[in-house]
Tab-separated table of C-alpha atoms in Angstrom:
chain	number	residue	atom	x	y	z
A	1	UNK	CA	0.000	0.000	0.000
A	2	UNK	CA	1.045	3.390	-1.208
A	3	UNK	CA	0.385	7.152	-0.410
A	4	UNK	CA	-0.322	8.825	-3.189
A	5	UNK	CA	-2.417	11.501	-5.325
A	6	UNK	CA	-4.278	11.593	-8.162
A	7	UNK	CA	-5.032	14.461	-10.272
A	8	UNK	CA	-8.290	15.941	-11.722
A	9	UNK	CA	-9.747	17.952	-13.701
A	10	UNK	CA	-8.011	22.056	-13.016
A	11	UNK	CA	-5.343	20.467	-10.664
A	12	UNK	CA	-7.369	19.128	-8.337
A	13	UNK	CA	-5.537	16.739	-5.988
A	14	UNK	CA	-6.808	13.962	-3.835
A	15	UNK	CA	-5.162	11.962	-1.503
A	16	UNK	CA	-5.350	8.377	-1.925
A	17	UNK	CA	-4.241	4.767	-0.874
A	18	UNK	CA	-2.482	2.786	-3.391
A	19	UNK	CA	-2.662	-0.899	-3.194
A	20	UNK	CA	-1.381	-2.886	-5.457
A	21	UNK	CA	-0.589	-6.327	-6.608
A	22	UNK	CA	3.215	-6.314	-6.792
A	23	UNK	CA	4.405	-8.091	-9.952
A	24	UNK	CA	4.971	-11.485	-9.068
A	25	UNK	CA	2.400	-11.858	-7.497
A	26	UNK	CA	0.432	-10.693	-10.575
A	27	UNK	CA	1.456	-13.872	-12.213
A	28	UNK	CA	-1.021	-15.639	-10.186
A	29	UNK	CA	-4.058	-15.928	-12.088
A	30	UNK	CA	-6.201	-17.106	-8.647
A	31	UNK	CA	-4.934	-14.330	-6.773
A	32	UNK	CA	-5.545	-11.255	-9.897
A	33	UNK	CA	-9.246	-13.320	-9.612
A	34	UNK	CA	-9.593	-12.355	-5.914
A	35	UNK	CA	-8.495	-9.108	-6.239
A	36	UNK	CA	-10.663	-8.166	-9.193
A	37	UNK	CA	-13.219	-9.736	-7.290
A	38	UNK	CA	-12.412	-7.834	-4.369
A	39	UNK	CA	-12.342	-4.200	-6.513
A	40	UNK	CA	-15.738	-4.828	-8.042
A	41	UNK	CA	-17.099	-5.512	-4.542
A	42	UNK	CA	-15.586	-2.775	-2.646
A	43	UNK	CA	-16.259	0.098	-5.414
A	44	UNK	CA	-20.228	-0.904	-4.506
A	45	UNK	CA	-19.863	-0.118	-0.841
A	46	UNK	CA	-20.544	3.433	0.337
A	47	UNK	CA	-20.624	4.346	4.162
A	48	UNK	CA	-19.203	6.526	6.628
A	49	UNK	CA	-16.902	3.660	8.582
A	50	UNK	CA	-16.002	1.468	5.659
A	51	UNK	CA	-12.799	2.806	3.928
A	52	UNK	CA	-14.112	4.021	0.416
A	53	UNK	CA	-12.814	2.853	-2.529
A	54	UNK	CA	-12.894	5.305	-5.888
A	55	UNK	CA	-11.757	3.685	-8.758
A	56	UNK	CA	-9.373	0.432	-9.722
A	57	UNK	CA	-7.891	-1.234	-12.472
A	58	UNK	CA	-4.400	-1.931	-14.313
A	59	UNK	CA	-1.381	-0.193	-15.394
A	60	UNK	CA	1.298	-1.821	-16.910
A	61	UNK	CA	1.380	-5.357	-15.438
A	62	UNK	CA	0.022	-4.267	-11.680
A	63	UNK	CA	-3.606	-4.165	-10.796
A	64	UNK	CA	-4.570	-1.631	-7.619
A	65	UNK	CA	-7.253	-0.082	-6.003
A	66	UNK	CA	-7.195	3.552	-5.301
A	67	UNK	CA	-8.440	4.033	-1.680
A	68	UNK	CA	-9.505	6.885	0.393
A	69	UNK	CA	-6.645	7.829	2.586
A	70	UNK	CA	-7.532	7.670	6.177
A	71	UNK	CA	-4.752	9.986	8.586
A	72	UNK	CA	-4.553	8.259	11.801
A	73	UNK	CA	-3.710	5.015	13.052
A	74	UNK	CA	-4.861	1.449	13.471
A	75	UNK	CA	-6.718	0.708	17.173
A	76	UNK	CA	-4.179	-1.403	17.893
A	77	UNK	CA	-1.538	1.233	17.480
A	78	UNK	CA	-3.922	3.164	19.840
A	79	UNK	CA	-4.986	0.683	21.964
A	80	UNK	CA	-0.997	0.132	22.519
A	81	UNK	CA	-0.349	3.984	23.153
A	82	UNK	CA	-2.701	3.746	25.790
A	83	UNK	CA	-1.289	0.557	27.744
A	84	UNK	CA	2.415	2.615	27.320
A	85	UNK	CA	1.270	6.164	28.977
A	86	UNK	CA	0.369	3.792	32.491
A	87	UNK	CA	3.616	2.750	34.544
A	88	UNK	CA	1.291	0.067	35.183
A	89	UNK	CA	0.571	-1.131	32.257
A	90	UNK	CA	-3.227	-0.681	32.656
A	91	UNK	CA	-5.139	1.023	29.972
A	92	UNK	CA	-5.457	4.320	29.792
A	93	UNK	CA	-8.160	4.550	27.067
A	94	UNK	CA	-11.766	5.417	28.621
A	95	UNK	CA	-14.286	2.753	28.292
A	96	UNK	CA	-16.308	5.347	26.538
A	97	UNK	CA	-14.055	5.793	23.503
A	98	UNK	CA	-13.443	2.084	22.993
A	99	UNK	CA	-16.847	1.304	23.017
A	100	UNK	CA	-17.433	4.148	20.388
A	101	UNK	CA	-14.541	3.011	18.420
A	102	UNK	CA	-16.129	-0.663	18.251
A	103	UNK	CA	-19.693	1.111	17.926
A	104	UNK	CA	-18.502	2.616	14.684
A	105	UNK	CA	-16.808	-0.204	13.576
A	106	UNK	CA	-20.118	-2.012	13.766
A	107	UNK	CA	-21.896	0.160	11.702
A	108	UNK	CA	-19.513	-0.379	9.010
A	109	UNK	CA	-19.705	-4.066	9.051
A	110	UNK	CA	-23.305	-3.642	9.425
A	111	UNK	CA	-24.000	-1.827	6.178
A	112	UNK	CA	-21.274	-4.102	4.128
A	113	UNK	CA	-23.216	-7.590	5.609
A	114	UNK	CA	-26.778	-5.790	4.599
A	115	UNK	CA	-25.982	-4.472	1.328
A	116	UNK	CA	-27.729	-4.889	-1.417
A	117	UNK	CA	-26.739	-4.890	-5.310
A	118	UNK	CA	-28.855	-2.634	-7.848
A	119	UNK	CA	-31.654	-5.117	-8.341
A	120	UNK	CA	-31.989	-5.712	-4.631
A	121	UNK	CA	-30.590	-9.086	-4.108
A	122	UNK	CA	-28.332	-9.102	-1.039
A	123	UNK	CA	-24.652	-8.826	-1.919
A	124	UNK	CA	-23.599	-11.001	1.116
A	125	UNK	CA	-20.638	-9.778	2.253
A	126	UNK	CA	-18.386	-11.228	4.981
A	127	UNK	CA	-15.562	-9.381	5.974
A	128	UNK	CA	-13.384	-12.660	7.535
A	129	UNK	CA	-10.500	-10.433	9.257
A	130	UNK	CA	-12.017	-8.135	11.299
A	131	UNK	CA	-9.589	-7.204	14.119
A	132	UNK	CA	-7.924	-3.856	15.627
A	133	UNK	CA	-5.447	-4.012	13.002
A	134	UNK	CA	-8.159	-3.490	10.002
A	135	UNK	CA	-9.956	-0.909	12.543
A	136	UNK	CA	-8.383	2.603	11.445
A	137	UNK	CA	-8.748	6.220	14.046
A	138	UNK	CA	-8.579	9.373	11.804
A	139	UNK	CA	-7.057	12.035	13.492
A	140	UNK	CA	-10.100	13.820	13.361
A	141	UNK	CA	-11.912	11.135	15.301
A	142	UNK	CA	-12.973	9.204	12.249
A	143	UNK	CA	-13.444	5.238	12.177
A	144	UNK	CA	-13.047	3.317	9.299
A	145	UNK	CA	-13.077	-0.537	8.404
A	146	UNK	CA	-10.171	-1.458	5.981
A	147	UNK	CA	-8.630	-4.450	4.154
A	148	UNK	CA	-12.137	-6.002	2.753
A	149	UNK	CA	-9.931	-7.714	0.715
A	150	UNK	CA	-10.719	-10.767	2.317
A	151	UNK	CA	-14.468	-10.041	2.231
A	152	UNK	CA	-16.213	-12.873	0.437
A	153	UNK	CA	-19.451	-13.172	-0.750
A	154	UNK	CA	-21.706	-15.609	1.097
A	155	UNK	CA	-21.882	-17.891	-1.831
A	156	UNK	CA	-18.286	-17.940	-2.292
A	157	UNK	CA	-17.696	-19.054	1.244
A	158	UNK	CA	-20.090	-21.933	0.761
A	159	UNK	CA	-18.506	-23.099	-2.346
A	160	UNK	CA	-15.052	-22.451	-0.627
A	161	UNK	CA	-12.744	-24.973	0.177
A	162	UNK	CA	-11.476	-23.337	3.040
A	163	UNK	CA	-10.464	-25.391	6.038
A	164	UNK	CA	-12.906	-24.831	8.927
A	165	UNK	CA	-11.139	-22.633	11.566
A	166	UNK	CA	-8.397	-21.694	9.453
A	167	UNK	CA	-7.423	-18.153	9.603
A	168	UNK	CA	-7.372	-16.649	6.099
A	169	UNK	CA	-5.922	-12.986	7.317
């Protein structure tokens, strides 16, 4: 994943997330599957806590995604600030905050697992790494769910041959 900008129409900038397939990895025809897979997915999905993603494709031999960029930090980068500013050790985070932090992440999730495509059929989506590392804290107070690239569709998962109780992040 890259920092980068793309420009518009004028000179308008925006700041983005680059994430890419690097190139041998783009060899793999299975993996360039998922991760087309995973750009026509996320380029549907539209809410306030789900990091938004505004346009992919392919240049050259690399595939990416071009993601907003959230500036902040994971929770578990916060959640580990915290434990460090106690001699202690105990947390210093309010239960408050936490709670809204995992409030917000819910209501991300929430919209991606109830989302529906244009016709109204349910899309199905299961996010399958959902942990304080994929949690990001804007510095403006923001949350935002990342790294749906191991979302699946529901019917994918069933016709998965994924081990039960395997971790796929």
């Amino acid at each position: 994943v890259f920092r980068a900008k793309t420009l518009g129409i004028e000179g308008s900038e925006r700041l983005v997330a680059l994430k890419r397939l690097l190139p041998f990895i783009s060899a793999d025809k299975e993996i360039v599957s998922l991760f087309i897979d995973e750009a026509k997915l996320l380029i549907q999905l539209n809410q306030a806590n789900i990091c938004k993603v505004f346009d992919w494709g392919k240049a050259e031999d690399s595939y990416y995604l071009a993601m907003e960029f959230v500036a902040g930090c994971t929770a578990k980068q916060a959640f580990a600030r915290c434990r460090e500013e106690q001699p202690d050790g105990t947390p210093t985070m309010p239960l408050a905050q936490a709670c809204l932090i995992v409030m917000k992440a819910c209501e991300g999730l929430d919209y991606a697992h109830n989302r529906k495509d244009a016709l109204g059929a349910e899309l199905g989506v299961v996010h399958r790494d959902v942990s304080p590392s994929n949690l990001m804290i804007s510095f403006e107070g923001g949350v935002k769910v990342i790294d749906l690239g191991l979302a699946k569709l529901e019917r994918q998962l069933r016709q998965s041959n994924s081990a039960t109780g395997t971790m796929q992040g």
